Tab-separated table of C-alpha atoms in Angstrom:
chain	number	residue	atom	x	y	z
A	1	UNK	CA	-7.483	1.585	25.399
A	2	UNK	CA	-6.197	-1.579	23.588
A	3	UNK	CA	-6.101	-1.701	19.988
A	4	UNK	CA	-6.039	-5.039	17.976
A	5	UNK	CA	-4.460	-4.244	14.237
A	6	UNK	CA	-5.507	-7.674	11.996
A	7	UNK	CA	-3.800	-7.860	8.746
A	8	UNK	CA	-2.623	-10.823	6.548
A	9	UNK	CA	1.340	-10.528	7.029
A	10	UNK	CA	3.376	-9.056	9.826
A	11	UNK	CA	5.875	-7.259	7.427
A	12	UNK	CA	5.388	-8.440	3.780
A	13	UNK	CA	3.858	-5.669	1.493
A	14	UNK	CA	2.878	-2.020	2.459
A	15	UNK	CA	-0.296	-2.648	4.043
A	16	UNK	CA	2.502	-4.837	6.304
A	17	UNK	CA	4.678	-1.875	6.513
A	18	UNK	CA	2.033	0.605	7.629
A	19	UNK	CA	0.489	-1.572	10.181
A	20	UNK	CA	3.888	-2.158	11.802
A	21	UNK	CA	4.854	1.458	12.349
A	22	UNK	CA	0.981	2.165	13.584
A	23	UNK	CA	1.231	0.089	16.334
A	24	UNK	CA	4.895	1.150	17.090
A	25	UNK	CA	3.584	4.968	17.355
A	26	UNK	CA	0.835	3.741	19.163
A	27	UNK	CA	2.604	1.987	22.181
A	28	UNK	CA	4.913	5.126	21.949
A	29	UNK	CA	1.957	7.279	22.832
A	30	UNK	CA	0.980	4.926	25.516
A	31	UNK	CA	-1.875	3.289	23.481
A	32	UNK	CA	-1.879	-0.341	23.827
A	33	UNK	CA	-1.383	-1.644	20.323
A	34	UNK	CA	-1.485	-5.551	18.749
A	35	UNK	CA	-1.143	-7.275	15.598
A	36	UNK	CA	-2.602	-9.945	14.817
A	37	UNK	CA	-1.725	-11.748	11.663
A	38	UNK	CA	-1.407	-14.955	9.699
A	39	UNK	CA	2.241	-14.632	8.183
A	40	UNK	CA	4.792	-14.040	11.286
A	41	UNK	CA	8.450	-13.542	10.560
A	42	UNK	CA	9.969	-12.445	14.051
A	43	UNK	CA	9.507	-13.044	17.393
A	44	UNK	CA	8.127	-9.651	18.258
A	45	UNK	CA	5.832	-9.984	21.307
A	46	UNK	CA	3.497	-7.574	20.449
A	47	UNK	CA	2.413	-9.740	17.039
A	48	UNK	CA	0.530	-12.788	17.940
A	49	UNK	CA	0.006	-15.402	15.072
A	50	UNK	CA	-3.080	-17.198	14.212
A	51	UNK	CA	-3.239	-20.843	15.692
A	52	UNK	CA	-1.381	-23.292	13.746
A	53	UNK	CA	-3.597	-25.141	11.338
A	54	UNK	CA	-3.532	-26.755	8.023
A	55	UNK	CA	-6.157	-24.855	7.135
A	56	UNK	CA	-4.790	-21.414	7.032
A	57	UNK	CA	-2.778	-22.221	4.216
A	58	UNK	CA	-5.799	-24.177	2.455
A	59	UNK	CA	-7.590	-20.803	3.418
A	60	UNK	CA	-5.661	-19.174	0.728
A	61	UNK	CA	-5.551	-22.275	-1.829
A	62	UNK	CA	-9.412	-22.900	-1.801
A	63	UNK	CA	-10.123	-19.015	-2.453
A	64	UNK	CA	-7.164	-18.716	-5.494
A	65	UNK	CA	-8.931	-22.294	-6.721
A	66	UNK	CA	-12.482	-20.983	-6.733
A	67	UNK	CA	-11.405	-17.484	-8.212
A	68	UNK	CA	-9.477	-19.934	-11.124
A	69	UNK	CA	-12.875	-21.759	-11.642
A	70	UNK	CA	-14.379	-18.377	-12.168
A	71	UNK	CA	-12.184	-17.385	-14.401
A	72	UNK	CA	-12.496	-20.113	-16.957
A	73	UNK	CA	-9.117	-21.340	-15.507
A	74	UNK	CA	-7.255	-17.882	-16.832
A	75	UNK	CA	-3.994	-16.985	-14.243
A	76	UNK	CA	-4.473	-13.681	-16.551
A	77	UNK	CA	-5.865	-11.527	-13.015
A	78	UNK	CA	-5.582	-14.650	-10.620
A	79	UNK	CA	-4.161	-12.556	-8.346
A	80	UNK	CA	-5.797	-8.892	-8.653
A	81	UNK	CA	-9.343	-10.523	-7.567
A	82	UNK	CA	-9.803	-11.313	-3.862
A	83	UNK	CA	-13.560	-13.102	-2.836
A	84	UNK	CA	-13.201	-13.607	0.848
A	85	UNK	CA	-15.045	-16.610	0.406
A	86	UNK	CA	-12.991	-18.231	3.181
A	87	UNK	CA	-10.975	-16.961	5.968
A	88	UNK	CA	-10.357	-18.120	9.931
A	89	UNK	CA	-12.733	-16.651	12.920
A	90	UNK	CA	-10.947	-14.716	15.046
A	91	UNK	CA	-13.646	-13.678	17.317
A	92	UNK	CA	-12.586	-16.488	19.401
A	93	UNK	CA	-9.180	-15.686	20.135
A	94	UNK	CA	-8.196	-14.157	23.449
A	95	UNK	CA	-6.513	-11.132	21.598
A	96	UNK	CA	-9.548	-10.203	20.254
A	97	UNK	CA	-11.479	-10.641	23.196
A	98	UNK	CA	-9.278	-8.498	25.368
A	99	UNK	CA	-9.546	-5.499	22.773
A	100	UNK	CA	-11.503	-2.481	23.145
A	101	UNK	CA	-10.855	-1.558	19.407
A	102	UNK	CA	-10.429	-4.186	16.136
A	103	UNK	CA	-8.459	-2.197	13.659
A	104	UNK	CA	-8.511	-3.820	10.102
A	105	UNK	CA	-5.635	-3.616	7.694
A	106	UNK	CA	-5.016	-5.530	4.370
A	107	UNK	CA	-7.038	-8.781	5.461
A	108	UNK	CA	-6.913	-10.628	1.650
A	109	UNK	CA	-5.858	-14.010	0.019
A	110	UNK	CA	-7.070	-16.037	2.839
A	111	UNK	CA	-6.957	-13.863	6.501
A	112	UNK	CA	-10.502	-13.147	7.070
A	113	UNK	CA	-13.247	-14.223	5.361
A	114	UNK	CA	-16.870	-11.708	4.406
A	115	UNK	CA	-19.056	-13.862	6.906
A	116	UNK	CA	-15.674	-13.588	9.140
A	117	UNK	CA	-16.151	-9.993	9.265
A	118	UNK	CA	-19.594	-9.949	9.517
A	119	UNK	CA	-18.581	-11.944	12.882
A	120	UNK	CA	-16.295	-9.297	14.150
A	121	UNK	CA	-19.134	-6.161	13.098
A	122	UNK	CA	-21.556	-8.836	15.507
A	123	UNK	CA	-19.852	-8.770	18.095
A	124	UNK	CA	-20.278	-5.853	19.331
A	125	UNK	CA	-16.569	-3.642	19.428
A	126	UNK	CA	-15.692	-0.888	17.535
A	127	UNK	CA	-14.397	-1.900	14.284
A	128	UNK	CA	-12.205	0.678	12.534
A	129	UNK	CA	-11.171	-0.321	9.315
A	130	UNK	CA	-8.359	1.413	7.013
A	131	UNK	CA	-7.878	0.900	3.362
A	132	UNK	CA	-4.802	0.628	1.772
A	133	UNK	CA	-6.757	-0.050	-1.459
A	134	UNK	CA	-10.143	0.157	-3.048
A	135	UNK	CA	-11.012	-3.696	-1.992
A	136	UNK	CA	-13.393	-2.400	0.586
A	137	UNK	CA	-15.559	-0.279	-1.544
A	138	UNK	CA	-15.754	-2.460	-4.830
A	139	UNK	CA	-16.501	-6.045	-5.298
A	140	UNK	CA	-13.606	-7.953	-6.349
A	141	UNK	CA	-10.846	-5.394	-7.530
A	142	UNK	CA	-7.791	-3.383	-5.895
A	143	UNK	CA	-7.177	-1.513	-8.406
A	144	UNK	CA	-10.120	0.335	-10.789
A	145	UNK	CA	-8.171	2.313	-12.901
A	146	UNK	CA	-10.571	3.463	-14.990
A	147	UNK	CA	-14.205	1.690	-13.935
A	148	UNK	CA	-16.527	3.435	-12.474
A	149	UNK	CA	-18.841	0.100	-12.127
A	150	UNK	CA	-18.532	0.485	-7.960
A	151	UNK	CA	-20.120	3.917	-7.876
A	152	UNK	CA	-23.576	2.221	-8.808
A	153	UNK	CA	-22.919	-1.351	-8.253
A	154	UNK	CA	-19.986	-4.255	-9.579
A	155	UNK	CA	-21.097	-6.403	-12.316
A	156	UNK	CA	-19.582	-7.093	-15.953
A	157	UNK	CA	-16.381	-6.917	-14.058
A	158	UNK	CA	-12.979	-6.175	-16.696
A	159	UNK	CA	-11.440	-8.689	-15.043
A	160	UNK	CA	-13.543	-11.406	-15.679
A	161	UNK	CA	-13.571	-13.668	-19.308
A	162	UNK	CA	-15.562	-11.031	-21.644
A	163	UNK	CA	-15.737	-8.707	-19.233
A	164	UNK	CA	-18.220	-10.818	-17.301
A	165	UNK	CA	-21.759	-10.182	-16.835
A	166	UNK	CA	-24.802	-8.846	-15.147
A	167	UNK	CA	-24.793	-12.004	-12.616
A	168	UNK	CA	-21.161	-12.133	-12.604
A	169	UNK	CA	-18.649	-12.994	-9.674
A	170	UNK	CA	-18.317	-9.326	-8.979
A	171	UNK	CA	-22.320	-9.250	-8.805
A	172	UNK	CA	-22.596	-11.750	-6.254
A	173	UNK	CA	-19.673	-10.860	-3.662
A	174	UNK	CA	-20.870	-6.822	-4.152
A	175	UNK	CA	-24.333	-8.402	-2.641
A	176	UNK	CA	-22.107	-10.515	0.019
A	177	UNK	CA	-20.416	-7.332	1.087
A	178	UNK	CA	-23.927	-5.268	1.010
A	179	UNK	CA	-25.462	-8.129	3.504
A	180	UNK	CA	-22.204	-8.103	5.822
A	181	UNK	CA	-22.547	-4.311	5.652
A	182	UNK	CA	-26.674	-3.751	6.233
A	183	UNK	CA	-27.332	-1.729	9.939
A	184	UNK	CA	-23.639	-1.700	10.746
A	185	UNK	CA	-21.316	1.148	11.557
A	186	UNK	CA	-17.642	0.940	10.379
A	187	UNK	CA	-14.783	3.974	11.006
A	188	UNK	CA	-13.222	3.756	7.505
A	189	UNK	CA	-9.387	5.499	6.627
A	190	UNK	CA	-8.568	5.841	4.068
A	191	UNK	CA	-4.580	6.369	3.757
A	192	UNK	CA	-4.739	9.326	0.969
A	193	UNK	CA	-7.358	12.105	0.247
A	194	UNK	CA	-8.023	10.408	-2.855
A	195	UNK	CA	-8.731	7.037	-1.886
A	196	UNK	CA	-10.724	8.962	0.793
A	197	UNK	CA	-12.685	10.395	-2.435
A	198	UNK	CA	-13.586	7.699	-4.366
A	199	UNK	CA	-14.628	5.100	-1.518
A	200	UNK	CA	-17.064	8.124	-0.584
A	201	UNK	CA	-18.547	7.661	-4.158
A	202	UNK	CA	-19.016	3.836	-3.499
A	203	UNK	CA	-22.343	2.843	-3.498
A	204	UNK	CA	-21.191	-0.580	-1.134
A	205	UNK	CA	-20.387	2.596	1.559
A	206	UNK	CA	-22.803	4.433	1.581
A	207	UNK	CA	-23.526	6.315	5.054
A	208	UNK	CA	-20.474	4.989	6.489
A	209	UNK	CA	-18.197	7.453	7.998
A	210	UNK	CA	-15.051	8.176	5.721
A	211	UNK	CA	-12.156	9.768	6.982
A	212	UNK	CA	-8.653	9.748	5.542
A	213	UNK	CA	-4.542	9.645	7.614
A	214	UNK	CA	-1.753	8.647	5.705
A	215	UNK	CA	0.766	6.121	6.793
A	216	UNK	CA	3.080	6.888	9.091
A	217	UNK	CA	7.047	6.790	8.522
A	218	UNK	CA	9.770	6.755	11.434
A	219	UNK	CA	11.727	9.764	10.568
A	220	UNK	CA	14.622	8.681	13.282
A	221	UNK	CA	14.965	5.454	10.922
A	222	UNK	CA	14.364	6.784	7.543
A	223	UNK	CA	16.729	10.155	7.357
A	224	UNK	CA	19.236	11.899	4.810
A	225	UNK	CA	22.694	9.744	4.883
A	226	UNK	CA	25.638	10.514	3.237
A	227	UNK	CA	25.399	9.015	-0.396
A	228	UNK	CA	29.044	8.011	-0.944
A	229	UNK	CA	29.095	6.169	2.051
A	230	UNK	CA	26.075	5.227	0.946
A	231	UNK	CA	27.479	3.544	-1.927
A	232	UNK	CA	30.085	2.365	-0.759
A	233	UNK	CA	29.148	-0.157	1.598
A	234	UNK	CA	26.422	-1.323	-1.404
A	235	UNK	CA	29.078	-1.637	-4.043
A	236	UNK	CA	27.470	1.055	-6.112
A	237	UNK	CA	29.304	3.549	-8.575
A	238	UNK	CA	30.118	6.750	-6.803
A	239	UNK	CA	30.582	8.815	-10.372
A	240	UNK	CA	27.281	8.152	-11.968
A	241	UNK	CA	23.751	9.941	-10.798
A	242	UNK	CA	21.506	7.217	-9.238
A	243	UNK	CA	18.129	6.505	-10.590
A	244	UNK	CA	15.736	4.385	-7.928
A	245	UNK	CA	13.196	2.376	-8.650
A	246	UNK	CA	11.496	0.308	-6.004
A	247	UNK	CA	8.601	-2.650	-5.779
A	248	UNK	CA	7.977	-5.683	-3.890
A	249	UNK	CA	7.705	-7.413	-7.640
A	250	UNK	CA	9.358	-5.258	-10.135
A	251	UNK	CA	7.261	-6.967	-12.723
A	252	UNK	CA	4.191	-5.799	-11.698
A	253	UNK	CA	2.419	-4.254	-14.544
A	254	UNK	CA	0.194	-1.572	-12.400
A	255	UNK	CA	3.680	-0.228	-11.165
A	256	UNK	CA	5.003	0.953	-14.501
A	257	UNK	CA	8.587	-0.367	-15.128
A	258	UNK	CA	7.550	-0.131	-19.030
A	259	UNK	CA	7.188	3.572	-19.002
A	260	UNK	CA	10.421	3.694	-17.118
A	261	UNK	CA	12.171	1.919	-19.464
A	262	UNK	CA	10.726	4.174	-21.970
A	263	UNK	CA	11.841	7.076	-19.603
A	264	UNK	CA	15.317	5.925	-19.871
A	265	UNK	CA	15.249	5.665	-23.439
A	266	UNK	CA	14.701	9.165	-23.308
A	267	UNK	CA	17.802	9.858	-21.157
A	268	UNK	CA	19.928	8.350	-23.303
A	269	UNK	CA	19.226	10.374	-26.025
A	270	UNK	CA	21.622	13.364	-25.995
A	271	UNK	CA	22.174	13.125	-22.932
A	272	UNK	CA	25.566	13.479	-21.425
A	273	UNK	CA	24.762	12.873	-17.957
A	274	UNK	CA	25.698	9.316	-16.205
A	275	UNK	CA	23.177	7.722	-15.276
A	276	UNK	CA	22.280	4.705	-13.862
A	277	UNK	CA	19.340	2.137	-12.197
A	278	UNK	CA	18.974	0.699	-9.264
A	279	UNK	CA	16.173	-1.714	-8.968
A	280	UNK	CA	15.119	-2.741	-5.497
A	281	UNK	CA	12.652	-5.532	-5.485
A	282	UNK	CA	12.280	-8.908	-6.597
A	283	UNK	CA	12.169	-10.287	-10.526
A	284	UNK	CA	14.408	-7.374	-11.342
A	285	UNK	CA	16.523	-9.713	-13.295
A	286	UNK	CA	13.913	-9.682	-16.159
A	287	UNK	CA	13.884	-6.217	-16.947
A	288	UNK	CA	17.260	-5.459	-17.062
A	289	UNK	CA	18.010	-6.604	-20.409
A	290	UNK	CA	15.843	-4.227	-21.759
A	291	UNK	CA	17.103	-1.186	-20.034
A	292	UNK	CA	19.368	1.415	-22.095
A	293	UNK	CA	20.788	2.154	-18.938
A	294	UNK	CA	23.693	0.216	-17.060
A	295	UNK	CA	21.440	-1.053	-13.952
A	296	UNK	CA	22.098	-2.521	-10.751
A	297	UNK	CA	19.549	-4.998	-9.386
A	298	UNK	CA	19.494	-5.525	-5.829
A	299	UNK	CA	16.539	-8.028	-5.580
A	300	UNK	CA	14.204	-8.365	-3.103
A	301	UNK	CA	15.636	-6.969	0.579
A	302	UNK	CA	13.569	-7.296	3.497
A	303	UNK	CA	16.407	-5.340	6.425
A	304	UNK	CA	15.222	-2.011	7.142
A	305	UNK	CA	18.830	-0.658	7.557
A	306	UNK	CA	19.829	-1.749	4.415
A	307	UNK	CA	16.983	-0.588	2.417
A	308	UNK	CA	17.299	2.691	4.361
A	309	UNK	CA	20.614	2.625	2.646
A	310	UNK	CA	19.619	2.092	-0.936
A	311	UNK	CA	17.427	5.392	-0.342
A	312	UNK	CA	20.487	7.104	0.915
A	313	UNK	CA	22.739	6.568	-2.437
A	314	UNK	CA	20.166	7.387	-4.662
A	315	UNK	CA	20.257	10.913	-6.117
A	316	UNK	CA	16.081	10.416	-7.472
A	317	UNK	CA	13.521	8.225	-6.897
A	318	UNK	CA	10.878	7.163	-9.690
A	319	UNK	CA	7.842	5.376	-9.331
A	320	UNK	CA	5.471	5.625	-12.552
A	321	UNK	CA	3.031	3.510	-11.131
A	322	UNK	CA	-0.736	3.370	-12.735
A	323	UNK	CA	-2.514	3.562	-9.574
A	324	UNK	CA	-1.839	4.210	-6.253
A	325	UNK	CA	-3.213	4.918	-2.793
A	326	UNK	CA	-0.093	6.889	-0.731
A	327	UNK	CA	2.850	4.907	-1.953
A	328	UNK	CA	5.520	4.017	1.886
A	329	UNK	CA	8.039	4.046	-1.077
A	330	UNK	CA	7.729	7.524	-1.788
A	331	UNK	CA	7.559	8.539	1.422
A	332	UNK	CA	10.691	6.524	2.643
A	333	UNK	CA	12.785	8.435	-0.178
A	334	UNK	CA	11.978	11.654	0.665
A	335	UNK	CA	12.675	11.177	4.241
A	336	UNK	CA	16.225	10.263	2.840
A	337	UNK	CA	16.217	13.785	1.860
A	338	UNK	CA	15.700	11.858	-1.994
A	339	UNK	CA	13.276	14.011	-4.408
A	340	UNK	CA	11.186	11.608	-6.084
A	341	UNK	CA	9.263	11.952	-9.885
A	342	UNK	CA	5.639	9.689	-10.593
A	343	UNK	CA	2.797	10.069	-12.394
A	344	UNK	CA	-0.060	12.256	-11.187
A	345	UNK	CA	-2.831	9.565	-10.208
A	346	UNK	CA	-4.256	8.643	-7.263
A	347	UNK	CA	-2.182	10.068	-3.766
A	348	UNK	CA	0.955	10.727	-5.279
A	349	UNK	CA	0.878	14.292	-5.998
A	350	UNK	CA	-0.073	14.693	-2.266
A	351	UNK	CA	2.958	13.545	-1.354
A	352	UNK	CA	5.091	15.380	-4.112
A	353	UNK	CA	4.496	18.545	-4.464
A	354	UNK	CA	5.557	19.286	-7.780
A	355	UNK	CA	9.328	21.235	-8.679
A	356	UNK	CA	9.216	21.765	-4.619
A	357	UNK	CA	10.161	18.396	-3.465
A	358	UNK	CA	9.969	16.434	-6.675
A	359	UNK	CA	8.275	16.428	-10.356
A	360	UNK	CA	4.688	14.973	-10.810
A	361	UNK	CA	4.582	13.977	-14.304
A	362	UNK	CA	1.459	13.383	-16.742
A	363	UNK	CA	-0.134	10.411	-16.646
A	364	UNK	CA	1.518	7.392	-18.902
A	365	UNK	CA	3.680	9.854	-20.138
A	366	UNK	CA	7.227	8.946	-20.082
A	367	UNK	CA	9.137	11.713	-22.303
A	368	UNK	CA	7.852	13.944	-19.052
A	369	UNK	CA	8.571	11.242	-16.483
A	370	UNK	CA	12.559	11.650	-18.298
A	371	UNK	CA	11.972	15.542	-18.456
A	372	UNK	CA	11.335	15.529	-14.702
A	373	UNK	CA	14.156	12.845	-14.237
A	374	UNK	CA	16.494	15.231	-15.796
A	375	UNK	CA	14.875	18.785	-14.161
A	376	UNK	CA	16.005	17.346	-11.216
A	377	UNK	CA	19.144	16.092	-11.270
A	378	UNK	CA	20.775	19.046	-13.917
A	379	UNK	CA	18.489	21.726	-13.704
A	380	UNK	CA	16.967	21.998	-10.180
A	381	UNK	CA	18.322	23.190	-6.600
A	382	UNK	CA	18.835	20.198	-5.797
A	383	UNK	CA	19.499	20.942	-2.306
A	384	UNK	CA	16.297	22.737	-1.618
A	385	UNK	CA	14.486	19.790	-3.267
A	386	UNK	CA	16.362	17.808	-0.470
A	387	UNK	CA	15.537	19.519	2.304
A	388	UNK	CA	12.040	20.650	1.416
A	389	UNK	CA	11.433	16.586	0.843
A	390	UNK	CA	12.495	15.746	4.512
A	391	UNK	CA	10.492	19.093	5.884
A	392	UNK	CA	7.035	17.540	4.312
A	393	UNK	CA	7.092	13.932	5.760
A	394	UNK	CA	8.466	15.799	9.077
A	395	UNK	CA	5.022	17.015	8.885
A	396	UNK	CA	2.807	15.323	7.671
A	397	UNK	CA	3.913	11.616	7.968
A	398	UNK	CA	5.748	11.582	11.713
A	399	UNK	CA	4.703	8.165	14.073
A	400	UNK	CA	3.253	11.308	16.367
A	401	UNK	CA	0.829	13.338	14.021
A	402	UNK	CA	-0.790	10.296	12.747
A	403	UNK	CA	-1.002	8.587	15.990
A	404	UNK	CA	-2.729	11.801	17.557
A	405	UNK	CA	-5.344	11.486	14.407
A	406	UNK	CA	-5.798	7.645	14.911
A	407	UNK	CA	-6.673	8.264	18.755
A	408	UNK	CA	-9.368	11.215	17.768
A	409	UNK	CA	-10.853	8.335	15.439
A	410	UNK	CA	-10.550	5.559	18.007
A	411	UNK	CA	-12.152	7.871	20.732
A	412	UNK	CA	-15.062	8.691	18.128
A	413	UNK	CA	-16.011	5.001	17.493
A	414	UNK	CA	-15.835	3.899	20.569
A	415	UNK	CA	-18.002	6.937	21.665
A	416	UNK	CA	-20.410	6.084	18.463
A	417	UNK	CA	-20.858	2.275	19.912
A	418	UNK	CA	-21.661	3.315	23.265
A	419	UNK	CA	-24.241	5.728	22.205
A	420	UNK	CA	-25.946	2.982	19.693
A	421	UNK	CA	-25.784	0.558	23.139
């Protein structure tokens, strides 16, 4: 069986992340596993790049310009809205050809384009398609938060000038996507029981088969260290208790830095407990004036080891994002034997299962993002928070469960086809 996983970059962003250590536990269950993708960084044989062209990166510039248009020339949610108006064909290319399976990732901002995938679903393979956000069952958004607009159909989307309108951008690409989708047959994963639930209440999916894995995590890679060590080699204080926060942009708005800068506030307040932050991501350097906390930003680090080492000095994670599908972030911390504290939305309280291996706080709340902050670090076994941490993505999140649950959907599609043929 050879499997051909498309997505937009070989190791930028989660979607990147995931993809990369599915095809690693797929060649190390003897599945023959590819990437194909747009962005490559290394020289890893098993990624192959698209064909050089000036047009992959006017790909990307034509879609951003025509979402701009769109959007009365607003950079307000220039980047939240993805139209797939434009993309390159990759039936062509001799790594899809050779494929018995085309595995879709994150394939936005330029990679493939709707009449591009309506191409692959043509062609006759099994196309298994996993969704590390809601993109696939809603028009134009990643992130809903709270519209229900793709249960019926997308139109007056929020994220269009007045909240658009009945013949809006989000009207026309949800009929784009119903066209590509009409008589065809796509495995969809979702990577959390929740995203798994609300894609099944999309009305773009209906009758398509719905299934959700989560993201697998190399456990020999991402383990408990010892923190002073830890710390040491990252120049980090060894007599303060480590607070972790983590993001590709630390700016981001869906992933919550406000309410953990209101968390801190909290901390500080009669408190006598050191803490501290560590930021991990990039644009860290703008929140860190307004943090009542002394904070260490590390910017934006891209070396497995060393972020494996960040995990390893911190004494709790936090991530009080907005919305979220299964977080790799959380998952990488509490392989470090790290007990982490977020919001309860979306897939996070699957993976922490509250005062067992972490604290799932209310929503937007951020007095009980600090109380579970501080329940941790002064209150709680903090040990057995540890250790139960490591047990569940043992568990649940190994390269060898999830590859065993990737090959039972693999086997099904590619039964499915040849009964349709």
């Amino acid at each position: 069986m050879k499997i051909l996983i498309v997505n937009t970059s070989e190791r930028t962003g989660g979607a990147a992340v995931a993809a990369n250590r599915l095809m690693k536990a797929l060649n190390n269950y003897g599945v023959k596993a590819k990437m194909l993708v747009r962005d490559k960084d290394t020289d890893a044989l098993t990624v192959s790049a698209l064909p050089p062209s000036p047009r992959l990166r006017w790909n990307f510039l034509w879609e951003r310009l025509c979402i701009y248009f769109k959007t009365h020339f607003s950079r307000q949610h220039l980047f939240e809205i993805d139209i797939a108006n434009t993309g390159s064909d990759i039936t062509r290319l001799r790594e899809f050809q050779e494929a018995d399976i085309i595995h879709l990732h994150w394939i936005n901002q330029g990679m493939l384009s709707l009449s591009g995938i309506q191409k692959i679903l043509r062609s006759g393979k099994p196309v298994v398609w996993t969704m590390h956000d809601i993109w696939p069952a809603t028009a134009i958004c990643h992130v809903t938060l709270d519209c229900r607009s793709f249960t019926s159909k997308c139109c007056r989307c929020r994220l269009l000038p007045g909240g658009g309108s009945a013949h809006d951008l989000a009207d026309s690409v949800w009929q784009k996507k119903q066209r590509m989708l009409e008589g065809e047959n796509i495995s969809f994963v979702a990577c959390s029981r929740w995203l798994e639930s609300e894609a099944k209440k999309s009305a773009l999916l209906e009758g398509q088969k719905i299934t959700s894995i989560p993201n697998p995590i190399d456990t020999h890679i991402y383990k408990r260290g010892v923190k002073e060590e830890a710390r040491k080699r990252l120049g980090l204080p060894l007599d303060k208790r480590l607070i972790l926060f983590a993001s590709q942009r630390v700016t981001t708005e869906n992933k919550g830095m406000r309410y953990l800068i209101d968390a801190c506030c909290h901390l500080n307040t009669g408190d006598q407990t050191p803490y501290a932050l560590v930021i991990l991501g990039g644009h860290a350097e703008e929140v860190v004036a307004q943090l009542p906390l002394e904070a260490y930003p590390l910017g934006y680090v891209n070396d497995e080891k060393r972020i494996v080492e960040v995990y390893q000095a911190a004494d709790v994670f936090v991530l009080p994002s907005l919305s979220e599908n299964l977080p790799n972030t959380i998952m990488e911390a509490m392989a470090c034997g790290v007990p982490c504290v977020g919001f309860k939305v979306g897939g996070i309280p699957e993976e922490i299962d509250h005062q067992r291996n972490g604290y799932v706080a209310a929503y937007r709340d951020a007095e009980d993002l600090a109380r579970g902050i501080r329940w941790i670090l002064t209150e709680a076994d903090y040990e057995s928070l540890s250790q139960n941490a490591v047990e569940k993505v043992v568990r649940n999140y190994s390269l060898q469960s999830v590859a065993m649950r990737y090959l039972e959907v693999y086997q099904q599609a590619m039964a499915f086809k040849h009964y349709k043929l």
